[in-house]
PDB file of C-alpha atoms and ligand atoms in Angstrom:
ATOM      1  CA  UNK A   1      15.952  -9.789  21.663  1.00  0.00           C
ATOM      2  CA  UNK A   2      13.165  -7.576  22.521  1.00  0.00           C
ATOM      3  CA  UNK A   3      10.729  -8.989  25.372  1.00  0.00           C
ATOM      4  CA  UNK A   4       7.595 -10.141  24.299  1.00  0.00           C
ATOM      5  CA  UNK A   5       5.717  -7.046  26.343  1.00  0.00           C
ATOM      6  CA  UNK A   6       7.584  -4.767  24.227  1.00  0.00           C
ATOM      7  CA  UNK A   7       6.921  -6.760  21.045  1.00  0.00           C
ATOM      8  CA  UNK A   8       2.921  -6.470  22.503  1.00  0.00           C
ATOM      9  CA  UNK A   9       2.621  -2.775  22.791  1.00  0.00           C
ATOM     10  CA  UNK A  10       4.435  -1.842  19.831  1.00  0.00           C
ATOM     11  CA  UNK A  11       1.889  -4.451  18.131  1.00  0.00           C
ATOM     12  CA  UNK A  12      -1.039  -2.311  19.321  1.00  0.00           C
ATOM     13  CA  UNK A  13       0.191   0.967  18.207  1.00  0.00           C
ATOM     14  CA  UNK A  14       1.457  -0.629  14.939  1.00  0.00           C
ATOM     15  CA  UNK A  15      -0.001   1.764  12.550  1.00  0.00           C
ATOM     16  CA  UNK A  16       0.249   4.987  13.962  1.00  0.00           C
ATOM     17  CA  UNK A  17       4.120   4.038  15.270  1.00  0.00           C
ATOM     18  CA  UNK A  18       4.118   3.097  11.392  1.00  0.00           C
ATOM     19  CA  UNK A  19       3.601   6.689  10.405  1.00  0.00           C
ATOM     20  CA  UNK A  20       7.194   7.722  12.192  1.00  0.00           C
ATOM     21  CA  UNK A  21       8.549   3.877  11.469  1.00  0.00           C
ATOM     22  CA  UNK A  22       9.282   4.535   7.442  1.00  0.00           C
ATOM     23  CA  UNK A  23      11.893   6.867   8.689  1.00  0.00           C
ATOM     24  CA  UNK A  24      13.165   5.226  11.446  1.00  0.00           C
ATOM     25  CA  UNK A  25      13.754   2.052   9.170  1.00  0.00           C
ATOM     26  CA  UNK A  26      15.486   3.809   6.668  1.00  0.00           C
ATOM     27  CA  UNK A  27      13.396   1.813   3.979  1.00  0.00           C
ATOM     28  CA  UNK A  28      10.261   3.836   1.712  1.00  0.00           C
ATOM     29  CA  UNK A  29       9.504   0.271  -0.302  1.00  0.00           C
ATOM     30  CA  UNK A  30       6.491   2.133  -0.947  1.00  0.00           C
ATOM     31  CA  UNK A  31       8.468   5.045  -3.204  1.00  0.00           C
ATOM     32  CA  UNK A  32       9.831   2.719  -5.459  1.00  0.00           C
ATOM     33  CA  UNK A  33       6.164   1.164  -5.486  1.00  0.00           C
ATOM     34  CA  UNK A  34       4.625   4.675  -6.305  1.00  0.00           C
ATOM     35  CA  UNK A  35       7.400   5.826  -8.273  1.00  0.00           C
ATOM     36  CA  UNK A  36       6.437   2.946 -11.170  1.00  0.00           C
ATOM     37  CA  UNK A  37       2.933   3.185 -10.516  1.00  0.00           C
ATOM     38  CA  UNK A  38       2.558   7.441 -11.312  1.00  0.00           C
ATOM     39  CA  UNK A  39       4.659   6.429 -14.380  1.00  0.00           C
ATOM     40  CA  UNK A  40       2.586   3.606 -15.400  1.00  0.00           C
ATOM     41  CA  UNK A  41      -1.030   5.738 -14.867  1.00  0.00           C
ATOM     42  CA  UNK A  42       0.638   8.323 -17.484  1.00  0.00           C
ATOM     43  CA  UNK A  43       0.475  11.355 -15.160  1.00  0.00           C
ATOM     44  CA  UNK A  44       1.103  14.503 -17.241  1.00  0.00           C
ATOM     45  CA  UNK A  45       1.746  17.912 -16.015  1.00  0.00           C
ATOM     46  CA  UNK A  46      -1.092  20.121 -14.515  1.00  0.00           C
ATOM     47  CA  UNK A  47      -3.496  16.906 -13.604  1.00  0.00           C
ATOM     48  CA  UNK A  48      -5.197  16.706 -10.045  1.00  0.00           C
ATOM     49  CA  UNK A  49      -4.838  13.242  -8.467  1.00  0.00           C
ATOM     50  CA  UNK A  50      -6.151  11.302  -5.643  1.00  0.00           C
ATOM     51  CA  UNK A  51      -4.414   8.715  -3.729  1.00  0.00           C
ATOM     52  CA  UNK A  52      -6.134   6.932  -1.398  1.00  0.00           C
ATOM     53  CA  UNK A  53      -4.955   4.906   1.515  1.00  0.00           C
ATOM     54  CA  UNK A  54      -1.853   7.445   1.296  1.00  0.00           C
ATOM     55  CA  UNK A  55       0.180   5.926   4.231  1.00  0.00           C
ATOM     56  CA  UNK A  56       2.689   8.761   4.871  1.00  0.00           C
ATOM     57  CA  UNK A  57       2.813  10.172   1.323  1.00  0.00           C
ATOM     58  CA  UNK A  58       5.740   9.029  -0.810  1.00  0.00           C
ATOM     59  CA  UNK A  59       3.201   7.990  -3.296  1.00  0.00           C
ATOM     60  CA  UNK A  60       1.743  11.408  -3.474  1.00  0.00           C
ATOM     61  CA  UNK A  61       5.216  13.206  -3.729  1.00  0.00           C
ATOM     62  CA  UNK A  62       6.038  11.117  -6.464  1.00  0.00           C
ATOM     63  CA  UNK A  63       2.474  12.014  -8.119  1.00  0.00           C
ATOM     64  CA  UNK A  64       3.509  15.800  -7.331  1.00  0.00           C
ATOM     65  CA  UNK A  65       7.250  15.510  -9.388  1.00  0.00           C
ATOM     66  CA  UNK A  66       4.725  14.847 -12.491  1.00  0.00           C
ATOM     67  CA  UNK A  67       2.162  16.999 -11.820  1.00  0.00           C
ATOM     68  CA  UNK A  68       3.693  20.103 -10.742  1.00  0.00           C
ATOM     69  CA  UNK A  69       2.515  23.315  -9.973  1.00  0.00           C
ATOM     70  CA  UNK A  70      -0.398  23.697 -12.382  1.00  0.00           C
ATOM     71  CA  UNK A  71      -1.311  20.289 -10.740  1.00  0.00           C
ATOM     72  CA  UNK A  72      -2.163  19.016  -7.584  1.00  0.00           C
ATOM     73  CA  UNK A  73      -2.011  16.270  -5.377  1.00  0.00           C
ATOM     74  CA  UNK A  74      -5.191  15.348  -2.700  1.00  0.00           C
ATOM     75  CA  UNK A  75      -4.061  12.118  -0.125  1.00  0.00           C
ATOM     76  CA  UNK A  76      -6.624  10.495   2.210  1.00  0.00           C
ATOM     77  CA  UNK A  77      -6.188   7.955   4.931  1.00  0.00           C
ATOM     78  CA  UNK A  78      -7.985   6.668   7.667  1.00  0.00           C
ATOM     79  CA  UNK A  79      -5.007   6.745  10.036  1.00  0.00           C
ATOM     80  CA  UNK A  80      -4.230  10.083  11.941  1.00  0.00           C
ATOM     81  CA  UNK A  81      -0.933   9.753  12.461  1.00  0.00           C
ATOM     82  CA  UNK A  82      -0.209   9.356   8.303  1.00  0.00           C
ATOM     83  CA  UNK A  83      -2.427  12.250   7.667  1.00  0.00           C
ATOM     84  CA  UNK A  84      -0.576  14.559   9.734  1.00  0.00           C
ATOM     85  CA  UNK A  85       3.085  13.060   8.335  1.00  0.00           C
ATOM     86  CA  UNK A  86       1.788  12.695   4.589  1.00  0.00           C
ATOM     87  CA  UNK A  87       0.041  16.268   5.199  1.00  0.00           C
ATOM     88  CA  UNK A  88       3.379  18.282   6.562  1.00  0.00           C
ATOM     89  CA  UNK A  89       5.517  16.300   3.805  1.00  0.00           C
ATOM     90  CA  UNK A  90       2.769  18.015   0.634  1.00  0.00           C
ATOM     91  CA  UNK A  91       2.342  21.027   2.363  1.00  0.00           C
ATOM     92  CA  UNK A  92       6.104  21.402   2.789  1.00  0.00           C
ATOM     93  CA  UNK A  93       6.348  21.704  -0.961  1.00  0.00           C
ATOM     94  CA  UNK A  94       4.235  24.650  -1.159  1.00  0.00           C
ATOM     95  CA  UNK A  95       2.034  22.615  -3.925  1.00  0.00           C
ATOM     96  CA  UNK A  96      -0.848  24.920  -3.585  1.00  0.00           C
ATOM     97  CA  UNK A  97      -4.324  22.702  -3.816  1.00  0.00           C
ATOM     98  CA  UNK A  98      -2.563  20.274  -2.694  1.00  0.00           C
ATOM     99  CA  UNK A  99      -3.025  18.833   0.809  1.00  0.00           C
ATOM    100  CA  UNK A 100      -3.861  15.196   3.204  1.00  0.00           C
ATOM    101  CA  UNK A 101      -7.284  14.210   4.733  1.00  0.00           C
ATOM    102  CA  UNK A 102      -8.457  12.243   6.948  1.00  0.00           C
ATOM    103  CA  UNK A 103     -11.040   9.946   5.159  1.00  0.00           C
ATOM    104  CA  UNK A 104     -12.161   6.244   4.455  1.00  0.00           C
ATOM    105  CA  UNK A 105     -10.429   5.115   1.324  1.00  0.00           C
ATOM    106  CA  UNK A 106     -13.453   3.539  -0.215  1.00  0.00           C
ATOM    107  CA  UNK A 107     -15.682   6.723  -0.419  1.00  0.00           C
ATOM    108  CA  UNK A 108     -13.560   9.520   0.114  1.00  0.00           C
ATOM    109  CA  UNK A 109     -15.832  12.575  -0.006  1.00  0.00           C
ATOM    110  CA  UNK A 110     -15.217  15.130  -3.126  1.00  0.00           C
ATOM    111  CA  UNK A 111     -17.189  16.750  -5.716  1.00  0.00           C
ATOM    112  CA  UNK A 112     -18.046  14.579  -8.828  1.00  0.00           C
ATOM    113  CA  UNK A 113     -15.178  15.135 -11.527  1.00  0.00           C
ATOM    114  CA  UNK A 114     -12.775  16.450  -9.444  1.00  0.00           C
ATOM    115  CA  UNK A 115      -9.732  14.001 -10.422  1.00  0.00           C
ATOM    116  CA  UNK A 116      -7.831  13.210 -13.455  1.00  0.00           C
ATOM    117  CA  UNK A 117      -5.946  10.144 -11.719  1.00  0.00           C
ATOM    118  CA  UNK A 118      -6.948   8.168  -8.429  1.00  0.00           C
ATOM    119  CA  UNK A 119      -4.173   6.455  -7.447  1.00  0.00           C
ATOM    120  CA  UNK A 120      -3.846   3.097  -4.558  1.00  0.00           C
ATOM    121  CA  UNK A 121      -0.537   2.163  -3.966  1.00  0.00           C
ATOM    122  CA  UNK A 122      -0.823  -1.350  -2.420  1.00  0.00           C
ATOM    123  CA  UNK A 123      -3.712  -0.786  -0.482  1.00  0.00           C
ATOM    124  CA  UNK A 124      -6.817  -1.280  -2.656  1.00  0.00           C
ATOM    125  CA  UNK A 125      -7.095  -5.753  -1.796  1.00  0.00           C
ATOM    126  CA  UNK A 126      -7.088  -4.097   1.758  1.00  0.00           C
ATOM    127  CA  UNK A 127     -10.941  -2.350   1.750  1.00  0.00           C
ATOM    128  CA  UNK A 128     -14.041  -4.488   2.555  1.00  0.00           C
ATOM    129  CA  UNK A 129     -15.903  -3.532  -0.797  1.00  0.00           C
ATOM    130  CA  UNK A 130     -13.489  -2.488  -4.065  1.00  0.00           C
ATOM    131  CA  UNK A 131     -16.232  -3.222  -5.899  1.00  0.00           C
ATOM    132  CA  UNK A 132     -17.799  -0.143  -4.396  1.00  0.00           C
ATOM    133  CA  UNK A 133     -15.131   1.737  -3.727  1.00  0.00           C
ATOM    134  CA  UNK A 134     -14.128   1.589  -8.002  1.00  0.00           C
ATOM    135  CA  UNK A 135     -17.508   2.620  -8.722  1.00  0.00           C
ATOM    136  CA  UNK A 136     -16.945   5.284  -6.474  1.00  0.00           C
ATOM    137  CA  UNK A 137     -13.860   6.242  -8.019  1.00  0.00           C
ATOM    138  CA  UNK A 138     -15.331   6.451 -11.155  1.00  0.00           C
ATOM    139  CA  UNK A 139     -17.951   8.999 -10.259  1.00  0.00           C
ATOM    140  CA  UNK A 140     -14.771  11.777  -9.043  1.00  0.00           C
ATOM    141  CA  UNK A 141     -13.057  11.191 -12.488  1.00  0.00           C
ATOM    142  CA  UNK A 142     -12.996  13.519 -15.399  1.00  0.00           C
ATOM    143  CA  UNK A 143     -13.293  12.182 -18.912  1.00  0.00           C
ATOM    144  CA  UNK A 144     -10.488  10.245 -19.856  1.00  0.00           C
ATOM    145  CA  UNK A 145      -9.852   9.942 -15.828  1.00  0.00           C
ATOM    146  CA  UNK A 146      -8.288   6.990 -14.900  1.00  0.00           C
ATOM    147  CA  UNK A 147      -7.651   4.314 -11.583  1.00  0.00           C
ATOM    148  CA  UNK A 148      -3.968   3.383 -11.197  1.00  0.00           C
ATOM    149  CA  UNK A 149      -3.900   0.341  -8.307  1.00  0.00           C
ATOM    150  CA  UNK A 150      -0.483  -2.018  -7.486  1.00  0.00           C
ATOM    151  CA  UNK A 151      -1.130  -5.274  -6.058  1.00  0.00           C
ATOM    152  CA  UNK A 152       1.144  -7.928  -4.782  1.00  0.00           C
ATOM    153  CA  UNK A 153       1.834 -10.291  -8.144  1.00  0.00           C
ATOM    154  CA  UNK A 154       4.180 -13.256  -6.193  1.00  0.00           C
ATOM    155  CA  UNK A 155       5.507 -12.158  -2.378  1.00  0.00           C
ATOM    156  CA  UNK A 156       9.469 -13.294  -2.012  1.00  0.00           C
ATOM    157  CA  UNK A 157       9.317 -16.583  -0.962  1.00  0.00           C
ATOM    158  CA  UNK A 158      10.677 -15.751   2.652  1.00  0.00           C
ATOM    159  CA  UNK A 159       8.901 -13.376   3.285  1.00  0.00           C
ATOM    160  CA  UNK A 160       5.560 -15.386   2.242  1.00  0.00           C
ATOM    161  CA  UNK A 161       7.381 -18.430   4.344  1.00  0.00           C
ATOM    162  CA  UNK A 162       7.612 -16.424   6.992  1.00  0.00           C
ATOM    163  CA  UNK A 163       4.280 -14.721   7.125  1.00  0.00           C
ATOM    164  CA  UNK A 164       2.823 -17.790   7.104  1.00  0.00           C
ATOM    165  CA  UNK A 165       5.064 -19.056   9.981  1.00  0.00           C
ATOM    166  CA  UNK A 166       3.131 -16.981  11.826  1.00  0.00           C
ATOM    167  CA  UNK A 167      -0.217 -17.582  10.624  1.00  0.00           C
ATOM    168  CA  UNK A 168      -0.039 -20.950  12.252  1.00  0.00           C
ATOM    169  CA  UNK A 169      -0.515 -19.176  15.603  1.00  0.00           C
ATOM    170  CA  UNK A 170      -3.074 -16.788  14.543  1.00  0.00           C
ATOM    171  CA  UNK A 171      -6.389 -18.182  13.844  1.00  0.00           C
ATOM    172  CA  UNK A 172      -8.717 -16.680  11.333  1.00  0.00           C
ATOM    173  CA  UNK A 173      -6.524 -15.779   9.103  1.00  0.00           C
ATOM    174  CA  UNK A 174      -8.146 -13.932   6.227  1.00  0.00           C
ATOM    175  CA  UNK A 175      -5.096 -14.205   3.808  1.00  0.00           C
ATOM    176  CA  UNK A 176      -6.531 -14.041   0.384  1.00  0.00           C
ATOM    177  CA  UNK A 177      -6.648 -10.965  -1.752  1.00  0.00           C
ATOM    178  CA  UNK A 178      -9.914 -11.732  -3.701  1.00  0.00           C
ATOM    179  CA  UNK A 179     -10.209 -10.291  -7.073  1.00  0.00           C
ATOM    180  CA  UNK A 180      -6.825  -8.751  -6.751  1.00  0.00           C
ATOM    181  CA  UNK A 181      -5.028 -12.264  -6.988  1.00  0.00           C
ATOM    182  CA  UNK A 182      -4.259 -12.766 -10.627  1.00  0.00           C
ATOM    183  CA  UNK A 183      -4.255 -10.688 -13.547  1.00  0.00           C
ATOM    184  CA  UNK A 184      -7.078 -12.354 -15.264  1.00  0.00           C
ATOM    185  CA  UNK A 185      -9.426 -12.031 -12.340  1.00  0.00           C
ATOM    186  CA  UNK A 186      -8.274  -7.710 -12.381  1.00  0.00           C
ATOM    187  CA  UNK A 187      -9.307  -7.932 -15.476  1.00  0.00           C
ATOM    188  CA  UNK A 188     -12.305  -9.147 -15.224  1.00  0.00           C
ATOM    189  CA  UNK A 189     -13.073  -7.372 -11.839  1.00  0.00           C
ATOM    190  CA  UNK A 190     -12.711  -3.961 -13.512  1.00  0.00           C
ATOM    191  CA  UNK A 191     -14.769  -4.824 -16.732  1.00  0.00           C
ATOM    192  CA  UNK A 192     -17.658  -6.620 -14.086  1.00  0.00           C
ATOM    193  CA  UNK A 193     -17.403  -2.601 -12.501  1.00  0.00           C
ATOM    194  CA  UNK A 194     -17.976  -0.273 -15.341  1.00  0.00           C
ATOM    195  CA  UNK A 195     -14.524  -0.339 -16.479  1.00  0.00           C
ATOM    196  CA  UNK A 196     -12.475  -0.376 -19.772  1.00  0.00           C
ATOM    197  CA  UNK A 197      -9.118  -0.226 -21.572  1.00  0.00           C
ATOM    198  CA  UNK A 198      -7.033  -2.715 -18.705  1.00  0.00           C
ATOM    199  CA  UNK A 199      -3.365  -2.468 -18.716  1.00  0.00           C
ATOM    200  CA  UNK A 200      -1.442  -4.848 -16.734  1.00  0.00           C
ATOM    201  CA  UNK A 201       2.000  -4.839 -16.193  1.00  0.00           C
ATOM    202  CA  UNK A 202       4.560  -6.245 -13.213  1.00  0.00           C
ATOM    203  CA  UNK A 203       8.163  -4.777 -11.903  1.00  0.00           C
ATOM    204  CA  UNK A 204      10.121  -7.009  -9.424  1.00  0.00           C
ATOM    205  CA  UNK A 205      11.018  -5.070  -6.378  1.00  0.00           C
ATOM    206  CA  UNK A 206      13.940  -5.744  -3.839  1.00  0.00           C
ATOM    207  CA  UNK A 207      13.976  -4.535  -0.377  1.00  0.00           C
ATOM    208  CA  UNK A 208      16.695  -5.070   2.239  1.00  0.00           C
ATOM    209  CA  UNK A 209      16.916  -5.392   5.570  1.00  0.00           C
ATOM    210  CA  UNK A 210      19.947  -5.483   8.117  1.00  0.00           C
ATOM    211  CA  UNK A 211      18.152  -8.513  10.057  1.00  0.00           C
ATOM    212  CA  UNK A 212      15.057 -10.623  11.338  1.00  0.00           C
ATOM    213  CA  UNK A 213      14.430  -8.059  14.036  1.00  0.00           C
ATOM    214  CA  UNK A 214      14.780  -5.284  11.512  1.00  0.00           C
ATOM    215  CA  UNK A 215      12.491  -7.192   9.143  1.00  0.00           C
ATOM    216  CA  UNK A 216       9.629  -8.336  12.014  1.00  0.00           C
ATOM    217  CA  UNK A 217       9.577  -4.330  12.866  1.00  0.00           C
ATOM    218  CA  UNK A 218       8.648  -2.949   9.540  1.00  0.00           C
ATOM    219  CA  UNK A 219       6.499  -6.090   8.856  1.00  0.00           C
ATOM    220  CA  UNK A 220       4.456  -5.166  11.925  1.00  0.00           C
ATOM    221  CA  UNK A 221       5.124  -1.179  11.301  1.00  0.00           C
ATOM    222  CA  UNK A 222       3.303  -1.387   7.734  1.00  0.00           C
ATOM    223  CA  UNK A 223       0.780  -3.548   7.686  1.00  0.00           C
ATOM    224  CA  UNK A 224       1.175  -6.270   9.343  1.00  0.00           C
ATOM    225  CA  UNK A 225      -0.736  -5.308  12.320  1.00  0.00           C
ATOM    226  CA  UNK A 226      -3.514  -7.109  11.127  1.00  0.00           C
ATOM    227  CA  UNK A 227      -1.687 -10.620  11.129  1.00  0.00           C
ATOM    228  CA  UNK A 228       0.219 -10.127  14.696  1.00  0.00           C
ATOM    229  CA  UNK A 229      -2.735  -8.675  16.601  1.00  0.00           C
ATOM    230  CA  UNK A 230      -4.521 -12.027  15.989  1.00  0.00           C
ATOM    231  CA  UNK A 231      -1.335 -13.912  17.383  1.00  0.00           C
ATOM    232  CA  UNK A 232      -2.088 -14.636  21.193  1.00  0.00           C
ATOM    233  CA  UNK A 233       0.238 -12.651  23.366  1.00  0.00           C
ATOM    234  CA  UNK A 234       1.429 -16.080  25.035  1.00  0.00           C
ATOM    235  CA  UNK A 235       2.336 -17.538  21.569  1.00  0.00           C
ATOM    236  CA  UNK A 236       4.036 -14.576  20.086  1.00  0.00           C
ATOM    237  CA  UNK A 237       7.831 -15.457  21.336  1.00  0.00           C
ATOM    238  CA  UNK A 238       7.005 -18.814  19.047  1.00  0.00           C
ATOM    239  CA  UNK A 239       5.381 -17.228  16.480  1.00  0.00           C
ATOM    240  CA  UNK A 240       8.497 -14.887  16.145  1.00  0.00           C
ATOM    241  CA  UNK A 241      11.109 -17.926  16.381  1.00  0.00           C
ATOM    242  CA  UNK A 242       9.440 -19.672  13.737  1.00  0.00           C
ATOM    243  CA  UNK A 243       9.172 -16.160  11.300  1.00  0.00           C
ATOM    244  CA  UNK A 244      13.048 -15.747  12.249  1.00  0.00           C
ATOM    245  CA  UNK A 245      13.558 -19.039  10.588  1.00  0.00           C
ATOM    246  CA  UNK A 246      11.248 -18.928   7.520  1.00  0.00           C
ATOM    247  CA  UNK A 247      13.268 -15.468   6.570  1.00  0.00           C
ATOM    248  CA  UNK A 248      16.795 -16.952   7.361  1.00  0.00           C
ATOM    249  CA  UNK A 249      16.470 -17.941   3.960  1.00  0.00           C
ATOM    250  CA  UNK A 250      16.633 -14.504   2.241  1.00  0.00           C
ATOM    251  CA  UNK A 251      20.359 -14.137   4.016  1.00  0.00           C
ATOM    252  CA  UNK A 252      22.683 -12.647   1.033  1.00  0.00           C
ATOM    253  CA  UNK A 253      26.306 -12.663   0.932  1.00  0.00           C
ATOM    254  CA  UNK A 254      26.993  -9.673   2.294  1.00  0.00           C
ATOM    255  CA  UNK A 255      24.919 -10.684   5.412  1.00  0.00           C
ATOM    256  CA  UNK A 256      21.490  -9.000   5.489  1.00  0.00           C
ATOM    257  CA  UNK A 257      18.082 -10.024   4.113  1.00  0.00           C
ATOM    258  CA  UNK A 258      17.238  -9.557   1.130  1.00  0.00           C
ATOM    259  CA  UNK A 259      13.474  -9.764  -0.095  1.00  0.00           C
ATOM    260  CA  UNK A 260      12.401  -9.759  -3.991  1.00  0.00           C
ATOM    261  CA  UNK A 261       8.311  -9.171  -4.888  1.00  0.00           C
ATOM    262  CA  UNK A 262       6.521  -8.902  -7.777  1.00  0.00           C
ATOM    263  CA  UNK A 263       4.323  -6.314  -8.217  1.00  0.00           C
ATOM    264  CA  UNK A 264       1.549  -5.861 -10.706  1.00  0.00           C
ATOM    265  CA  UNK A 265       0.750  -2.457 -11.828  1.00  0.00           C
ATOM    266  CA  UNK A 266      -2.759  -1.918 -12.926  1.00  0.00           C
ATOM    267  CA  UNK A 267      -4.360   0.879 -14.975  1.00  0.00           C
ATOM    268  CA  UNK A 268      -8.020   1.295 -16.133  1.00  0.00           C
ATOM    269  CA  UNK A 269     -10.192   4.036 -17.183  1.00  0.00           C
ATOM    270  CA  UNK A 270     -14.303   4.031 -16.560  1.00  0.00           C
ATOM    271  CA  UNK A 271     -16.392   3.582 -19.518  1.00  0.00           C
ATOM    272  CA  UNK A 272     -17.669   6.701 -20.428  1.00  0.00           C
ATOM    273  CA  UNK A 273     -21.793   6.600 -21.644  1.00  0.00           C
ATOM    274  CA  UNK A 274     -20.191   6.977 -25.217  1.00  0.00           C
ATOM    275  CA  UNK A 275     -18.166   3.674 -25.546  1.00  0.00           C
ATOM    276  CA  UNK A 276     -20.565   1.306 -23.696  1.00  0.00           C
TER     277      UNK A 276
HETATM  278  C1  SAM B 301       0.484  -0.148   2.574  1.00  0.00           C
HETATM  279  S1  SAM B 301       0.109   1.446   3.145  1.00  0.00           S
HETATM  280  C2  SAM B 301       0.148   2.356   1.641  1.00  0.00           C
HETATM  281  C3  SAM B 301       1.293   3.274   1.487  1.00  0.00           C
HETATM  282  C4  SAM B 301       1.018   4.434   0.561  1.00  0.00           C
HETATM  283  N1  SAM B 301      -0.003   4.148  -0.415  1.00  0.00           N
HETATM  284  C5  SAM B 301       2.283   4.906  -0.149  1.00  0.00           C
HETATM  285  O1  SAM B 301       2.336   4.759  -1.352  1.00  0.00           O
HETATM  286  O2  SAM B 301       3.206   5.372   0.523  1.00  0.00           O
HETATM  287  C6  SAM B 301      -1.652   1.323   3.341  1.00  0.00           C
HETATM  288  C7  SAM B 301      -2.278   2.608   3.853  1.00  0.00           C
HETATM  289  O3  SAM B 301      -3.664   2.519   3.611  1.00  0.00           O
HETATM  290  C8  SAM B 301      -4.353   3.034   4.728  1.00  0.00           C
HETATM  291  N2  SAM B 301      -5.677   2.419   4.706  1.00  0.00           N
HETATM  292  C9  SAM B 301      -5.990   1.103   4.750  1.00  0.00           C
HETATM  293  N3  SAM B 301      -7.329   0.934   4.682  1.00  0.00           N
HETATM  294  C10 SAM B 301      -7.866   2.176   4.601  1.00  0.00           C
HETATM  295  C11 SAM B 301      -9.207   2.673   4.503  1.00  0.00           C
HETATM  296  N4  SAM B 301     -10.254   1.854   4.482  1.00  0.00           N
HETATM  297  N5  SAM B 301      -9.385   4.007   4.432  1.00  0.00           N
HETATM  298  C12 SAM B 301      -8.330   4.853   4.454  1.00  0.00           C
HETATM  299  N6  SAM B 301      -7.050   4.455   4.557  1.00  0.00           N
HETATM  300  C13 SAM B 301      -6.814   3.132   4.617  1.00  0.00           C
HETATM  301  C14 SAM B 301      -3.504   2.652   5.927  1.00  0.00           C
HETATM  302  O4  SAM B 301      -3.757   3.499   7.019  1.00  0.00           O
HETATM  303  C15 SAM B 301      -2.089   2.818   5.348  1.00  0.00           C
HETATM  304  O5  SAM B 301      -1.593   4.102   5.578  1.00  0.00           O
END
């Protein structure tokens, strides 16, 4: 077991340690995410798409499969250490056009009309103001442009267990995801923010991991930095003990963990002046 020092400083590097971590776990949960969700926003060849909040790209290489060369791909995050992996990982494909910045995800700055697609792989519940932010994607679309978001639909029930082992040692917990909760409060979310033509649709997802310890890393190496920083650094040994226990229950046959979620993929286009 790691000591809790170790488990501390790791914590407080989480995201850009995160940005090497995808490979070093050996898991990209987030390509077979972005995989369904480029399918389900209808990418064709030759469109330009954003994806904001681009973590370390698999999202956008996925996107880039579709789009090909008379395409691109643009990525922004607000997290150095993704830019520069996402960046290398688009630029390494020669997709000219294409490329990584470093930008907020709920105004990233481009010229009005500049996308076909904005993509947000499981990131969108995560900025202060979607409201905002989908009014602001709607000004960078071309007609028939659309938003492509997935959200969380049900968590495994481990991994939720777990999670919320943990929250009983951080206080302040701001767990909710708002709008992005249930499908009938997307829907009405969008249509409440100038959009139109809501599709809905969920794909369960399974992820495996060798072990607790293997699990705790990526949990704190995407994402959940925001959970563990709030644990006190006294009370993290306990808080781990009692996530170790919560995910015991996702223990397959063959001996490692295995975690199913739901996720709900969500497309929407902006009304255009014509159809409102
Ligand atoms: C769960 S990861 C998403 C992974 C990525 N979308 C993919 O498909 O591989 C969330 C990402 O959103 C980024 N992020 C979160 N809030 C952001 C914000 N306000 N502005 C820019 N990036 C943000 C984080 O840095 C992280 O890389």
């Amino acid at each position: 077991m790691r000591p809790p020092e170790e488990l501390e400083s790791s914590i407080a590097e989480a995201f850009d340690l995160s940005a090497r971590g995808h490979d070093r776990f050996a898991i990209d949960r987030f390509l077979a995410m972005g995989s369904v969700l480029v399918q389900r926003a209808g990418l064709r060849e030759g469109e330009h798409v954003l994806e904001v909040g681009c973590g370390r790209g698999s999202t956008l290489l996925a996107a880039l499969d579709v789009v090909g060369e008379r395409g691109s791909v643009m990525g922004v995050d607000h997290r150095p250490g993704m830019v520069q992996l996402a960046g290398a990982r688009v630029r390494a494909r020669h997709a000219a056009g294409s490329d990584v910045r470093l930008d907020e995800a709920d105004k990233p700055d481009f010229q009005p009309g500049s996308f076909d697609v904005v993509l947000a792989n499981l990131m969108i519940f995560q900025l202060t103001d979607p409201a905002a932010a989908l009014r602001h994607y709607a000004t960078l679309l071309r007609p028939e442009g659309r938003v492509a978001f997935s959200t969380v639909a049900a968590p495994d029930r481990s991994f939720a267990a777990a999670l919320a082992a943990i929250a009983r040692f951080a206080p302040k917990l701001s767990a909710q995801r708002g709008p992005f909760r249930g499908e009938s409060t997307i829907r009405e979310f969008l249509v409440d923010h100038g959009y139109e033509h809501v599709e809905i649709t969920e794909d369960v997802l399974e992820t495996r991991f060798r072990d607790a310890e293997h699990w705790l890393e990526w949990v704190w190496a995407n994402g959940g930095r925001e959970l563990l920083d709030r644990v006190p650094a006294e009370a993290l040994p306990l808080a781990r003990a009692a996530a170790f226990d919560e995910i015991e229950a996702a223990r397959s046959p063959e001996g490692d963990l295995v975690l199913t979620t739901a996720i709900r993929f969500t497309v929407a286009a902006p009304k255009t002046p014509a159809r409102v």
